[in-house]
Amino acid sequence: MLRRTSTNIISDIESHYDKILKNCNTLRSLIQLHSVLTTTGLIKQSVHLGAKIIISYSTFKHIEHARFIFNTHDHISSSFLWNTMLRGYVNNGFHAHALGFYKLMHGYGIKSNNFTYPFVLKSCASDGICSYGKVVHCEVVKSGFGTDGYVEAGLVDMYAGCGVIEDARKVFDGMGGRDVVCWTAMISAYEQSGRGGTALELVKEMQDESLRMDWVTCVTVASAVGQLGDVKRGKSVHGYAVRNGFLDEVPVVNSILAMYGKCGEVEYAEMLFEHTKKRECITWNSMLTCYTQNGLASEALSLFEQMKLSDVNPNEVTALVLVSACAYLGSRQHAIKIHDFITVNNIEINLSLWNAIIDMYAKCADLDTALKLFQDIPLDQLHVSSWNTLIAGYGMHGYGKEALNVFNQMKEEGFQPNHITFTSVLSACSHAGLIDEGKKCFSELETFAVVQEPKHYACMVDMLGRAGQLNEAYELIKNMKLQPNDEVWGALLLACKSYGNTNLARVAADNLFNLEPEHTGYYVLMSNIYADSKNWEQVGILRQDMKNKGLRKPAALSFVEFNNELHGFHTGEQLDSFTRDVYQKVKQMVTELKMAGHVPDLSCVFHDVEEEDKDGMLIYHGEKLALAFGLMNIDPKLPIRITKNLRVCTDCHSTFKLVSRVYGRKVIVRDVNRFHHFEDGLCSCNDYW
DNA sequence: GTAGGGTTAG
């Protein structure tokens, strides 16, 4: 007869409870099992069961229960138990606790082993505490685990997480026998630090060593490709993922969707999204982002309606994307809807979401709500970024004095302005024509030790340009210590347009065409300047130049908000019955305005055609159609809100001013640069935009 | 009887 030893019996009991533990799907059943094991005393005696319960509690995020079991265990010197507890902390993101626990382990004289370090290093990486990571690295070397592949991969990740990519690379280069996980760690390190190109070079090196990408590598590679906007490589990664069956892994789909979004390939993203059955929150977010990034904010909002019908819960990133979509659309009604949704669904509003909501209201021309939300920020959470958002909000509406007041208040309350604060303040001064104040702010950059950026100069050039001080603006550019970028020259070009300075415009344009040869807007602006001076020959040359480069002027599109919906109008004749009435109204409006003294500004039509035809082309501008629609349908007590994807033309601008006086209507127009508030015959931009 | 690389937003 076989005699059973006590070891056999214990292992029988352990496997018995193992089975029960596996079926503990709820916290309640786990607590029940815990109490049984406690009364029998088993939990304190068995390292195996103790560890299992610690991990189970950790997965239910009840880390203090886990710690209690650890603290009361008989085998407190078991490094396996220490490692298990450490794992609990790390997997729940309690990195500071993890590091404290690791130090405690030292205090108790427990030796770390090859299983301990990967956990500790992960905590060092997540908290970005490189100094402590280096201490751990020394300990790794001293304890002789410096050549363990898992530990080395952890070191690579730790240095990458702390942003010290060179040190990550040193560890990586010193490794023997690198597998695909190690390579991916290093590739990801480059990708995360914004060096997508280097990441892809490393992929090639890996493949040269006959290692194949697995699905995690694919996720990283798709991100790197997205950074570079390299559609061709993007499609090849997609193909690779398909051939290897990696699309079953949701993160691969998410990453490829995001990549297509960044490459501007909306249709590919849509196809992939449609073919994906297993959609997680991030999958929806990636598709929403793809739409928003590509200027398809309405599509994003309709997709969100679909998402609400699915069984996936939106998170704070979903909220952020939708808020930016609403900001893009400038639709206040949508803004309120999304804001309500966030509140009703208890979506956590972190600082960046809060700022985004303030920015959204500002872009929907509801500055009262924006200000109220700013004032609602708890004092201990108030951050320079929120001040910046508010200042920018006032600035884009031409409320320069208000922006300056906020700026002063911010300084009085002891907040340190940063480079973004100055961009916002300077831009506010520029939009409001506050030149002396703007110059004073510019000099304050030094006072606050903020490094000058081209953007700051662009604001100054815009400010001087608005005042007609073109030579001073040009001198400022010539004396810049930095290399002027396209924004700086662009501001000068705009000023040249307003003041009809073709010679200086040519200088600005030459620089712009060198810096941004693919930017359609600058060609259009220069061509308009030539058209203003009736230099049709140069207009023709520029047009041909654009054609040769395959550049096309983007179609003008205007939206007007009515009854919770946005109605879009493009320039030109539209023949459906819906717009026929609008046409009648435009014609009537234009006639009435002519009687009120409006003279059409034909310089807005940049074609070399007969004057009579020009008149006809002008009245069909999308924003005029939108305005007519608004006059017909919107309650006269409410402002008419119009958004437009390009700049407003001079004739529309003067028409809008007159409409605000003749019909006594408030009109708020958001163009690509700023807001125009039309009231009583005047515009908040003071006729410079 | 434990461990390493990963996706959206900013």
XYZ file of C-alpha atoms (C1' of nucleotides) in Angstrom:
699
model
C 0.000 0.000 0.000
C 1.226 3.453 -0.964
C 1.951 5.664 2.033
C 0.882 9.248 1.540
C 3.387 11.886 2.663
C 2.350 15.251 4.181
C 3.758 17.002 1.084
C 1.397 14.973 -1.087
C -1.533 15.881 1.113
C -0.740 19.617 1.042
C -0.373 19.625 -2.701
C -3.725 17.775 -2.991
C -5.371 20.431 -0.859
C -3.730 23.207 -2.845
C -4.935 21.852 -6.156
C -8.413 21.361 -4.667
C -8.592 25.054 -3.734
C -6.941 26.042 -7.011
C -9.951 24.642 -8.817
C -12.366 26.510 -6.562
C -10.362 29.720 -6.982
C -10.588 29.421 -10.740
C -14.365 29.584 -10.448
C -14.311 32.675 -8.261
C -15.637 35.101 -10.808
C -16.959 37.608 -8.318
C -15.400 39.477 -5.453
C -18.081 38.012 -3.198
C -17.109 34.410 -3.926
C -13.450 35.304 -3.480
C -14.136 36.769 -0.039
C -16.060 33.610 0.907
C -13.177 31.379 -0.126
C -10.763 33.692 1.680
C -12.700 33.286 4.931
C -12.751 29.472 4.604
C -9.015 29.407 4.037
C -8.478 31.748 6.988
C -10.447 29.593 9.448
C -8.528 26.492 8.412
C -5.270 28.455 8.741
C -4.265 27.245 5.268
C -3.830 30.656 3.768
C -1.052 31.582 6.211
C 0.762 28.313 5.753
C 0.666 27.790 2.029
C 2.815 30.137 -0.052
C 1.040 28.839 -3.154
C -2.480 29.637 -1.937
C -1.413 32.924 -0.346
C 0.063 34.088 -3.646
C -3.017 32.991 -5.592
C -5.346 34.947 -3.335
C -3.068 38.006 -3.451
C -3.263 37.991 -7.246
C -7.018 37.388 -7.223
C -7.608 40.354 -4.960
C -5.310 42.434 -7.149
C -7.303 41.618 -10.251
C -10.403 42.872 -8.429
C -8.354 45.980 -7.628
C -8.657 45.268 -3.884
C -5.009 45.874 -3.265
C -5.377 46.502 0.474
C -6.908 43.007 0.947
C -3.972 41.584 -0.974
C -1.541 43.448 1.258
C -3.310 42.188 4.371
C -2.789 38.584 3.291
C 0.834 39.344 2.565
C 1.378 41.038 5.955
C -0.164 38.184 7.951
C 1.531 35.355 6.089
C 3.785 32.884 7.924
C 6.339 32.695 5.092
C 7.179 36.381 4.939
C 10.717 35.604 3.828
C 9.538 33.949 0.596
C 10.696 36.046 -2.347
C 7.919 34.485 -4.402
C 5.352 36.148 -2.124
C 7.182 39.481 -2.327
C 7.276 39.262 -6.106
C 3.576 38.448 -6.188
C 2.669 41.442 -4.040
C 4.891 43.640 -6.186
C 3.102 42.329 -9.263
C -0.221 43.304 -7.697
C 0.912 46.891 -7.213
C 2.439 47.228 -10.669
C -0.474 45.698 -12.565
C -2.854 48.100 -10.857
C -0.718 51.106 -11.679
C 0.281 51.793 -8.051
C 3.837 52.511 -9.049
C 4.833 54.633 -6.070
C 3.559 51.864 -3.763
C 5.481 49.319 -5.811
C 8.735 51.207 -5.443
C 8.172 51.707 -1.693
C 7.454 47.996 -1.372
C 10.624 47.135 -3.260
C 12.664 49.269 -0.839
C 10.937 47.533 2.060
C 11.986 44.225 0.538
C 15.589 45.386 0.752
C 15.048 46.454 4.359
C 13.906 42.919 5.213
C 17.004 41.532 3.563
C 15.014 39.644 0.911
C 17.067 39.166 -2.249
C 15.620 40.396 -5.528
C 15.731 37.926 -8.381
C 15.177 37.855 -12.119
C 11.402 37.976 -11.547
C 11.571 41.001 -9.261
C 13.359 43.384 -11.626
C 10.943 43.459 -14.570
C 8.203 44.623 -12.156
C 10.359 47.250 -10.459
C 11.651 48.578 -13.763
C 8.134 48.899 -15.098
C 7.257 51.139 -12.154
C 10.369 53.229 -12.730
C 9.383 53.654 -16.374
C 5.774 54.544 -15.646
C 6.614 57.215 -13.136
C 9.417 58.543 -15.316
C 11.798 58.483 -12.338
C 15.016 57.952 -14.218
C 17.242 58.634 -11.227
C 15.758 55.701 -9.343
C 15.761 53.591 -12.490
C 19.535 54.048 -12.670
C 19.881 52.855 -9.050
C 17.892 49.738 -9.930
C 20.065 49.249 -13.014
C 23.161 49.204 -10.742
C 21.486 46.686 -8.466
C 20.631 44.526 -11.464
C 24.277 44.471 -12.534
C 25.563 43.828 -8.996
C 23.164 40.977 -8.395
C 24.261 39.304 -11.632
C 20.934 39.519 -13.472
C 22.244 41.998 -16.026
C 22.302 39.365 -18.757
C 18.785 38.023 -18.222
C 16.767 38.759 -21.371
C 13.592 39.675 -19.492
C 15.463 42.039 -17.175
C 17.287 43.643 -20.100
C 14.028 44.198 -21.974
C 12.732 45.837 -18.807
C 15.794 48.104 -18.714
C 15.275 49.141 -22.331
C 11.676 49.973 -21.572
C 12.568 51.802 -18.363
C 15.056 54.128 -20.094
C 12.655 54.670 -22.971
C 9.830 55.467 -20.563
C 12.043 58.036 -18.844
C 12.850 59.566 -22.198
C 16.556 58.645 -22.107
C 16.520 56.869 -25.410
C 20.304 56.770 -25.829
C 20.647 54.717 -22.655
C 17.858 52.428 -23.815
C 19.801 51.892 -27.016
C 23.020 51.165 -25.082
C 21.319 48.367 -23.148
C 19.727 47.083 -26.350
C 23.050 47.053 -28.231
C 24.709 45.176 -25.376
C 22.151 42.381 -25.366
C 22.981 38.927 -26.656
C 20.258 36.860 -28.360
C 17.578 39.498 -28.878
C 14.118 38.154 -29.639
C 11.197 39.937 -31.255
C 10.032 41.311 -27.890
C 13.357 43.076 -27.296
C 13.369 44.494 -30.804
C 9.810 45.710 -30.435
C 10.677 47.383 -27.132
C 13.428 49.344 -28.851
C 11.351 50.099 -31.955
C 8.558 51.340 -29.737
C 11.019 53.498 -27.785
C 11.856 55.376 -30.983
C 8.234 55.611 -32.047
C 7.145 56.989 -28.672
C 9.799 59.669 -28.756
C 8.565 60.838 -32.129
C 11.346 59.232 -34.160
C 9.186 57.177 -36.485
C 11.831 57.067 -39.208
C 14.460 55.529 -36.917
C 11.838 53.075 -35.666
C 11.220 51.855 -39.227
C 14.963 51.566 -39.928
C 15.226 49.324 -36.884
C 12.406 47.147 -38.208
C 14.467 46.569 -41.321
C 17.518 45.663 -39.224
C 15.396 43.199 -37.284
C 14.159 41.600 -40.487
C 17.756 41.384 -41.728
C 18.398 39.156 -38.726
C 15.602 36.866 -39.973
C 13.164 37.843 -37.243
C 9.544 38.389 -38.264
C 7.211 41.053 -36.921
C 4.538 39.728 -34.600
C 1.252 41.528 -33.969
C 2.668 43.783 -31.257
C 5.429 44.890 -33.618
C 2.724 45.654 -36.176
C 0.915 47.917 -33.711
C 4.083 49.905 -33.126
C 5.044 50.002 -36.782
C 1.598 51.287 -37.794
C 2.002 54.110 -35.261
C 5.431 54.975 -36.646
C 4.059 55.003 -40.191
C 1.219 57.261 -39.034
C 3.742 59.705 -37.619
C 5.476 59.879 -40.978
C 2.251 59.990 -42.966
C 3.688 57.406 -45.328
C 0.578 55.922 -46.986
C 2.501 53.434 -49.095
C 4.208 51.814 -46.131
C 0.945 52.017 -44.240
C -0.794 49.896 -46.825
C 2.019 47.374 -46.771
C 1.769 47.049 -42.964
C -1.977 46.579 -43.345
C -1.339 43.863 -45.927
C 1.188 42.136 -43.689
C -1.314 42.169 -40.826
C -3.991 40.657 -43.068
C -1.688 37.895 -44.384
C -0.645 36.909 -40.883
C -4.114 36.979 -39.362
C -3.184 39.822 -37.017
C -6.435 41.709 -37.585
C -8.005 39.406 -34.985
C -6.073 41.434 -32.441
C -8.074 44.596 -31.818
C -5.058 46.819 -31.011
C -3.698 46.083 -34.500
C -6.935 47.299 -36.068
C -6.977 50.376 -33.815
C -3.438 51.281 -34.695
C -3.959 50.823 -38.438
C -7.155 52.906 -38.294
C -5.271 55.704 -36.576
C -2.495 55.390 -39.119
C -4.905 55.796 -42.061
C -6.414 58.778 -40.275
C -3.040 60.466 -39.978
C -2.250 59.692 -43.615
C -5.532 61.272 -44.707
C -6.844 57.973 -46.085
C -10.354 58.217 -44.673
C -11.837 55.704 -47.108
C -9.347 52.970 -46.208
C -10.061 53.588 -42.544
C -13.808 53.342 -43.203
C -13.380 50.051 -45.062
C -11.310 48.551 -42.277
C -13.727 49.825 -39.640
C -16.715 48.348 -41.485
C -14.997 44.961 -41.737
C -14.096 44.872 -38.050
C -16.693 43.061 -35.985
C -14.880 43.204 -32.663
C -14.899 46.927 -31.939
C -13.601 48.224 -28.649
C -13.840 51.747 -27.323
C -10.443 52.606 -28.811
C -11.594 51.278 -32.198
C -14.497 53.743 -32.216
C -12.249 56.508 -30.906
C -9.724 55.879 -33.671
C -12.409 56.148 -36.343
C -13.910 59.257 -34.717
C -10.451 60.811 -34.591
C -9.828 59.897 -38.206
C -12.925 61.862 -39.238
C -12.167 64.831 -36.995
C -8.521 65.052 -38.073
C -9.594 65.081 -41.690
C -12.117 67.867 -41.293
C -15.134 65.539 -41.319
C -16.546 66.611 -37.988
C -20.163 65.960 -39.013
C -19.276 62.388 -39.930
C -17.672 62.009 -36.512
C -20.861 63.143 -34.811
C -23.015 60.722 -36.840
C -20.637 57.877 -36.076
C -20.984 58.727 -32.410
C -24.755 58.212 -32.722
C -23.972 54.689 -33.964
C -21.535 54.164 -31.125
C -24.234 55.018 -28.595
C -26.354 52.206 -30.056
C -23.515 49.684 -29.652
C -22.643 48.019 -26.367
C -19.383 49.958 -26.039
C -19.134 52.729 -23.454
C -17.481 55.966 -24.525
C -14.554 57.118 -22.391
C -12.777 60.407 -21.782
C -10.886 60.159 -25.069
C -14.175 59.742 -26.942
C -15.365 62.886 -25.188
C -12.203 64.777 -26.109
C -12.512 63.858 -29.774
C -16.179 64.811 -29.923
C -15.523 68.094 -28.170
C -12.876 68.941 -30.736
C -15.294 67.943 -33.523
C -17.888 70.364 -32.111
C -15.253 73.057 -31.767
C -14.391 72.508 -35.408
C -18.018 72.766 -36.477
C -18.619 75.773 -34.256
C -22.113 74.523 -33.547
C -23.272 75.661 -30.139
C -26.241 73.328 -30.091
C -24.037 70.307 -30.718
C -21.634 71.619 -28.092
C -24.365 71.686 -25.472
C -25.476 68.178 -26.454
C -21.978 66.733 -26.101
C -21.368 68.587 -22.837
C -24.635 67.151 -21.451
C -23.618 63.696 -22.581
C -20.327 63.978 -20.713
C -22.083 65.091 -17.540
C -24.913 62.552 -17.688
C -22.554 59.646 -18.324
C -20.150 60.674 -15.572
C -17.208 60.734 -17.942
C -14.178 61.837 -15.972
C -13.288 65.413 -16.896
C -9.528 65.774 -16.606
C -7.658 68.995 -17.176
C -7.208 68.565 -20.906
C -10.879 67.700 -21.422
C -11.900 70.654 -19.306
C -9.749 72.995 -21.380
C -11.098 71.438 -24.556
C -14.674 72.114 -23.422
C -13.827 75.760 -22.669
C -12.186 76.049 -26.080
C -15.230 74.416 -27.698
C -17.621 76.986 -26.216
C -15.287 79.801 -27.266
C -15.227 78.434 -30.813
C -19.009 78.190 -30.730
C -19.101 81.889 -29.816
C -20.470 81.246 -26.336
C -17.868 83.062 -24.269
C -20.173 83.384 -21.249
C -20.268 79.625 -20.794
C -16.542 79.395 -21.507
C -15.845 81.919 -18.748
C -18.229 80.219 -16.337
C -16.539 76.861 -16.866
C -13.152 78.465 -16.345
C -14.349 79.942 -13.053
C -15.664 76.507 -12.022
C -12.204 74.950 -12.131
C -11.211 74.120 -8.536
C -8.332 76.370 -7.465
C -5.960 73.497 -6.798
C -6.465 72.245 -10.348
C -6.122 75.585 -12.090
C -3.265 75.374 -14.549
C -1.572 77.730 -16.975
C -3.152 75.785 -19.868
C -6.649 76.784 -18.721
C -5.667 80.449 -18.564
C -4.215 80.106 -22.054
C -7.456 78.605 -23.353
C -9.506 81.493 -21.976
C -7.125 84.140 -23.318
C -7.168 82.508 -26.749
C -10.964 82.338 -26.541
C -11.272 86.095 -26.062
C -8.592 86.712 -28.662
C -10.285 84.837 -31.484
C -13.382 87.023 -31.033
C -11.415 90.239 -31.149
C -11.916 90.945 -27.428
C -8.362 92.118 -26.885
C -8.978 94.113 -23.708
C -10.666 91.154 -22.037
C -7.796 88.894 -23.083
C -5.306 91.346 -21.572
C -7.333 91.532 -18.357
C -7.214 87.749 -18.024
C -3.482 87.831 -18.760
C -2.918 90.410 -16.010
C -5.108 88.542 -13.547
C -3.160 85.377 -14.270
C 0.132 87.106 -13.482
C -1.301 88.670 -10.326
C -2.356 85.255 -9.123
C 1.199 84.056 -9.476
C 0.897 81.913 -12.606
C 3.944 81.816 -14.841
C 2.990 82.566 -18.479
C 4.523 80.168 -21.015
C 5.156 80.390 -24.763
C 1.535 79.480 -25.515
C 0.264 82.248 -23.201
C 2.266 84.766 -25.188
C 1.057 83.436 -28.515
C -2.528 83.794 -27.285
C -2.047 87.282 -25.833
C -0.139 88.598 -28.844
C -2.677 87.144 -31.218
C -5.478 88.725 -29.151
C -3.755 92.132 -29.318
C -3.273 91.726 -33.021
C -6.903 90.762 -33.695
C -8.078 93.731 -31.646
C -5.606 96.193 -33.133
C -3.983 96.871 -29.742
C -0.542 97.665 -31.077
C 1.083 99.432 -28.119
C -0.180 96.773 -25.719
C 1.057 94.065 -28.066
C 4.546 95.577 -28.254
C 4.631 95.754 -24.468
C 3.675 92.067 -24.195
C 6.317 91.128 -26.730
C 8.952 92.771 -24.535
C 7.645 90.799 -21.561
C 8.768 87.537 -23.174
C 12.206 88.294 -21.789
C 10.872 89.254 -18.355
C 9.321 85.821 -17.984
C 12.296 84.068 -19.571
C 10.095 82.613 -22.302
C 12.026 81.527 -25.384
C 10.960 83.488 -28.481
C 9.281 81.437 -31.162
C 8.442 82.170 -34.817
C 4.776 82.157 -33.821
C 5.351 85.196 -31.573
C 6.923 87.040 -34.474
C 4.058 86.041 -36.738
C 1.661 87.750 -34.317
C 3.833 90.879 -34.275
C 4.000 90.999 -38.071
C 0.232 90.561 -38.230
C -0.188 93.363 -35.689
C 2.079 95.799 -37.553
C 0.569 94.730 -40.851
C -2.901 95.554 -39.632
C -1.708 99.079 -38.829
C -0.232 99.396 -42.296
C 3.324 99.482 -40.946
C 4.551 97.078 -43.599
C 8.135 98.272 -43.639
C 8.433 97.985 -39.890
C 7.023 94.461 -40.140
C 9.555 93.556 -42.823
C 12.402 95.046 -40.742
C 11.261 92.924 -37.781
C 11.461 89.791 -39.921
C 14.894 90.717 -41.277
C 16.216 91.252 -37.748
C 14.847 88.001 -36.332
C 17.406 85.861 -34.565
C 15.347 82.816 -35.507
C 14.709 81.535 -38.996
C 11.358 83.043 -40.096
C 8.853 80.291 -40.889
C 5.801 80.217 -43.135
C 3.530 81.733 -40.497
C 5.742 84.829 -40.285
C 5.918 85.334 -44.057
C 2.237 84.435 -44.329
C 1.327 87.262 -41.949
C 3.344 89.675 -44.069
C 1.692 88.448 -47.254
C -1.727 89.029 -45.706
C -0.762 92.573 -44.760
C 0.471 93.176 -48.302
C -2.914 92.075 -49.604
C -4.764 94.498 -47.325
C -2.543 97.417 -48.266
C -1.970 96.498 -51.904
C 1.827 96.247 -51.682
C 2.635 93.917 -54.566
C 6.417 94.296 -54.386
C 6.743 93.277 -50.761
C 4.130 90.580 -51.348
C 6.412 89.049 -53.961
C 9.255 88.859 -51.412
C 6.983 87.175 -48.889
C 5.545 84.813 -51.481
C 8.977 83.744 -52.762
C 9.929 82.749 -49.241
C 6.608 80.977 -48.742
C 6.833 79.009 -51.978
C 10.285 77.852 -50.892
C 9.226 76.911 -47.391
C 5.831 75.369 -48.193
C 5.708 74.521 -51.896
C 2.534 72.469 -51.427
C 0.472 74.993 -49.459
C -2.389 76.027 -51.717
C -3.460 78.988 -49.559
C -0.320 81.016 -50.232
C -0.644 80.617 -54.000
C -4.263 81.687 -53.833
C -3.413 84.711 -51.686
C -0.592 85.837 -54.000
C -2.749 85.262 -57.047
C -5.445 87.430 -55.424
C -2.904 90.174 -54.807
C -1.968 90.140 -58.484
C -5.656 90.168 -59.380
C -6.196 93.220 -57.153
C -3.598 95.076 -59.170
C -5.175 93.697 -62.376
C -1.964 91.902 -63.248
C -3.793 89.071 -65.038
C -0.624 87.786 -66.639
C 0.928 86.951 -63.255
C -2.398 85.517 -62.079
C -2.279 83.172 -65.069
C 1.328 82.155 -64.374
C 0.546 81.341 -60.753
C -2.593 79.406 -61.706
C -0.573 77.347 -64.176
C 2.082 76.811 -61.526
C -0.559 75.463 -59.152
C -1.963 73.218 -61.858
C 1.510 71.809 -62.615
C 1.986 71.012 -58.960
C -1.445 69.416 -58.770
C -2.675 71.974 -56.235
C -6.325 72.954 -56.188
C -8.043 75.688 -54.300
C -10.179 73.986 -51.655
C -13.911 74.333 -52.242
C -15.505 77.067 -50.178
C -18.118 75.778 -47.780
C -20.311 77.671 -45.328
C -22.580 76.300 -42.635
C -25.434 77.909 -40.811
C -26.942 76.499 -37.672
C -30.698 76.051 -37.473
C -32.920 73.702 -35.469
C -30.085 71.592 -34.095
C -28.748 71.060 -37.558
C -26.034 72.496 -39.723
C -27.020 73.467 -43.249
C -24.135 73.594 -45.699
C -23.835 75.886 -48.719
C -21.132 75.971 -51.327
C -20.473 78.744 -53.772
C -22.272 78.681 -57.091
C -25.699 77.799 -58.364
C -27.447 74.858 -56.749
C -30.558 73.642 -58.420
C -32.470 71.625 -55.844
C -35.782 72.973 -54.595
C -34.384 73.553 -51.131
C -31.953 76.189 -52.330
C -34.240 77.807 -54.880
C -36.013 79.758 -52.145
C -32.670 80.717 -50.702
C -31.668 82.116 -54.089
C -34.752 84.270 -54.256
C -33.919 85.573 -50.819
C -30.297 86.352 -51.747
C -31.433 88.275 -54.820
C -33.973 90.201 -52.788
C -31.390 90.880 -50.089
C -28.784 92.120 -52.550
C -31.310 94.427 -54.217
C -32.417 95.878 -50.902
C -28.824 96.398 -49.830
C -27.997 98.150 -53.099
C -30.840 100.534 -52.382
C -29.356 101.055 -48.937
C -26.134 102.120 -50.590
C -24.141 98.918 -50.956
C -21.692 98.901 -53.850
C -20.526 95.378 -54.671
C -16.768 95.004 -54.264
C -15.879 93.326 -57.515
C -12.242 92.915 -56.586
C -13.345 89.771 -54.788
C -13.847 88.006 -58.065
C -10.433 87.073 -59.222
C -11.216 86.121 -62.731
C -10.530 88.242 -65.748
C -14.197 88.495 -66.767
C -16.704 91.205 -67.619
C -17.783 93.358 -64.702
C -21.443 92.432 -65.166
C -20.733 88.713 -64.799
C -18.694 89.357 -61.714
C -21.716 90.808 -60.015
C -23.560 87.568 -60.712
C -20.775 85.396 -59.337
C -20.505 87.390 -56.142
C -24.044 87.000 -54.929
C -23.789 83.225 -54.959
C -20.981 83.020 -52.403
C -21.755 80.272 -49.900
C -21.753 82.574 -46.900
C -24.330 84.839 -48.559
C -26.563 81.833 -49.201
C -26.088 80.782 -45.584
C -26.935 84.305 -44.445
C -30.090 84.414 -46.587
C -31.144 81.040 -45.197
C -30.564 82.382 -41.688
C -32.614 85.527 -42.378
C -35.470 83.381 -43.653
C -35.550 80.840 -40.876
C -33.912 81.975 -37.673
C -35.813 83.789 -34.935
C -34.896 87.500 -35.298
C -34.072 87.676 -31.603
C -31.273 85.120 -32.055
C -27.943 85.694 -33.772
C -27.266 83.963 -37.070
C -24.230 81.712 -36.633
C -22.200 80.878 -39.701
C -18.950 78.944 -40.006
C -16.770 78.953 -43.069
C -13.746 76.893 -44.062
C -11.868 79.740 -45.790
C -11.439 83.460 -45.252
C -14.431 85.758 -45.784
C -14.191 87.838 -48.944
C -14.381 91.637 -48.814
C -17.760 91.854 -50.494
C -19.357 89.312 -48.158
C -17.820 91.137 -45.234
C -19.328 94.492 -46.219
C -22.625 92.799 -47.078
C -22.756 91.233 -43.622
C -22.048 94.569 -41.973
C -24.865 96.201 -43.872
C -27.262 93.337 -43.152
C -26.616 93.751 -39.450
C -27.677 97.406 -39.723
C -30.454 97.273 -42.343
C -32.203 94.198 -40.921
C -31.119 94.789 -37.319
C -29.650 91.276 -37.018
C -26.636 90.018 -35.124
C -24.479 87.773 -37.273
C -21.552 85.721 -35.951
C -19.218 84.361 -38.602
C -16.287 82.119 -37.893
C -13.809 81.991 -40.732
C -10.623 79.980 -40.897
C -8.713 82.538 -38.809
C -11.073 84.206 -36.379
C -14.585 85.331 -35.476
C -16.471 88.260 -36.921
C -19.307 89.660 -34.819
C -21.491 91.831 -37.029
C -23.740 94.248 -35.242
C -25.279 97.594 -36.145
C -23.247 97.991 -39.304
C -19.876 97.209 -37.720
C -17.669 94.167 -37.400
C -15.582 93.228 -34.370
C -12.545 92.690 -36.599
C -12.483 96.406 -37.513
C -12.228 95.368 -41.146
C -8.863 93.639 -40.950
C -8.776 89.863 -41.110
C 5.219 28.928 -8.957
C 5.953 34.426 -10.676
C 8.621 38.180 -15.798
C 9.801 41.583 -20.933
C 7.342 44.705 -26.195
C 1.339 47.152 -27.826
C -3.523 50.669 -29.816
C -7.077 56.233 -29.516
C -6.658 61.715 -27.345
C -2.873 65.494 -25.522
